[in-house]
Tab-separated table of C-alpha atoms in Angstrom:
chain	number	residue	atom	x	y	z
A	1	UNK	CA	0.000	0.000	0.000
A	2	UNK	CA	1.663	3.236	-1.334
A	3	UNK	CA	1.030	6.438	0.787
A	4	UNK	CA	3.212	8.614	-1.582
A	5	UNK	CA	6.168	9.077	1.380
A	6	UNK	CA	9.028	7.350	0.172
A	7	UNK	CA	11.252	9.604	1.851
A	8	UNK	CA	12.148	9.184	5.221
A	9	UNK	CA	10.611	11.835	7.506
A	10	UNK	CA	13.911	13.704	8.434
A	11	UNK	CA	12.824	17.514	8.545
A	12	UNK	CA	10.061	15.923	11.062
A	13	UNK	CA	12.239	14.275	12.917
A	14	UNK	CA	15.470	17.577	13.447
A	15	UNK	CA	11.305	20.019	13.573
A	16	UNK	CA	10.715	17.862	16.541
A	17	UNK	CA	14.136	17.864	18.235
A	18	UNK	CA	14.714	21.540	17.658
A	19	UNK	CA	11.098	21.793	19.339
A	20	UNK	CA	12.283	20.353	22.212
A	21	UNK	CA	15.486	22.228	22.670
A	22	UNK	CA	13.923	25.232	22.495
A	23	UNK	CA	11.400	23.931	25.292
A	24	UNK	CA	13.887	22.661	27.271
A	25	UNK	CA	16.106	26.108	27.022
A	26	UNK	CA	12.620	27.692	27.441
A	27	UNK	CA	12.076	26.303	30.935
A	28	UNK	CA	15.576	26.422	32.093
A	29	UNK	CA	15.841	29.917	31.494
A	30	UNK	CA	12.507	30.650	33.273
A	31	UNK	CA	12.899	28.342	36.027
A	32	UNK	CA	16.681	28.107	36.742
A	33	UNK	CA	18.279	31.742	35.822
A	34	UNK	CA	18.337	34.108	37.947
A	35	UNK	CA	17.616	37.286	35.163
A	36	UNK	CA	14.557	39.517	35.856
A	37	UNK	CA	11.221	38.725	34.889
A	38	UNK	CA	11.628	41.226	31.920
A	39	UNK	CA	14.512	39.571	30.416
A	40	UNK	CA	13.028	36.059	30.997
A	41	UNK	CA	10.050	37.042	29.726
A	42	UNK	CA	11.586	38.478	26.248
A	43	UNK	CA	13.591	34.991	26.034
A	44	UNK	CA	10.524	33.375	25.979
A	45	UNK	CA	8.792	35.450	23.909
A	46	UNK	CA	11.575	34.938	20.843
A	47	UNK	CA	12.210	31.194	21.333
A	48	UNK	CA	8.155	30.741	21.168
A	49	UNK	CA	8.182	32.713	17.931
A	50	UNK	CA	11.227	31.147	16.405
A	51	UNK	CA	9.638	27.487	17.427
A	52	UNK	CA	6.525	28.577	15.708
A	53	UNK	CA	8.417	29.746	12.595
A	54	UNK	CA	10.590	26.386	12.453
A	55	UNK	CA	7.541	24.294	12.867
A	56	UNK	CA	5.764	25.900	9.974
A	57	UNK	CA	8.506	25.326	7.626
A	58	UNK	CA	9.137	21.980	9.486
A	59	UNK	CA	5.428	20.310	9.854
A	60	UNK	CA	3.361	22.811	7.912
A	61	UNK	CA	5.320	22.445	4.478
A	62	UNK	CA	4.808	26.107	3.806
A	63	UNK	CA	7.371	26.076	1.478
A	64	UNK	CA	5.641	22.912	-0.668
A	65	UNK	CA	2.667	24.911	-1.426
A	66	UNK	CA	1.756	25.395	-5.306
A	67	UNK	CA	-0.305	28.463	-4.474
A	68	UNK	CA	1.686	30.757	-2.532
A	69	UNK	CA	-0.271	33.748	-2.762
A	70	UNK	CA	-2.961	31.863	-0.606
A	71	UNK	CA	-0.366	30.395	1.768
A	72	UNK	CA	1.069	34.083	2.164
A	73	UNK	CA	-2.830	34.839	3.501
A	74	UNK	CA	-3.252	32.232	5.480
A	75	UNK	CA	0.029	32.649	7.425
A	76	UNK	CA	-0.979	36.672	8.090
A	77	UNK	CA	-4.744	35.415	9.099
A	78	UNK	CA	-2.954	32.905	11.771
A	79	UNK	CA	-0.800	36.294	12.857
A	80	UNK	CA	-3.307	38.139	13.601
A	81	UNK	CA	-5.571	35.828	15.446
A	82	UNK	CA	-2.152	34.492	17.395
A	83	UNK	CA	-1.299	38.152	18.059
A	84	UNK	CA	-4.910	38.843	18.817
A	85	UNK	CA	-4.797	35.994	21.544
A	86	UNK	CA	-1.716	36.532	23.281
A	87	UNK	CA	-2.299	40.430	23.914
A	88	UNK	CA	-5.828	39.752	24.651
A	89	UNK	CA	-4.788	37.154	27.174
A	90	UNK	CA	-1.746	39.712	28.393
A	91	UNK	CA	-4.377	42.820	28.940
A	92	UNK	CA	-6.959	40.351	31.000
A	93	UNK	CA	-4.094	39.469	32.962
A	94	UNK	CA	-3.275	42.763	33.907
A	95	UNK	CA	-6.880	44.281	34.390
């Protein structure tokens, strides 16, 4: 039975690991370091966007798309409802 992957899932497999380093460096920043809440905060903040951006080249296959011009909306749609929830969730927080 042919699924069409002949290939063996390698980008998955380096998506996943990278994944969990950055959750790993994640934690240990905010749990063993002894920087201010600002500066942990800000780490956090740029390893979750850079894991976000790795996983949609990495498990997404943005880059495989024949229609890019649709693939370009999408990813700004799934900005602004990701932006949309995280400051939303931030001002609730601190009202």
């Amino acid at each position: 039975m042919e699924h069409g992957h002949t290939k063996y899932p390698i980008g998955h497999i380096i998506g996943f690991l990278l994944s969990l380093a950055m959750t790993i460096l994640a934690a240990i920043v905010a749990l063993r370091s002894g920087l201010p809440k600002p500066a942990i905060m800000s780490i956090i903040g740029v390893l979750a966007f850079m894991q976000a951006g790795m996983q949609l080249f990495m498990f997404m296959h943005i880059k495989e798309s024949d229609n890019s011009a649709v693939q370009i909306g999408n990813i700004i749609y799934s900005i602004i409802i990701a932006l949309t929830i995280v400051l939303g969730s931030i001002w609730v927080m601190h009202n």
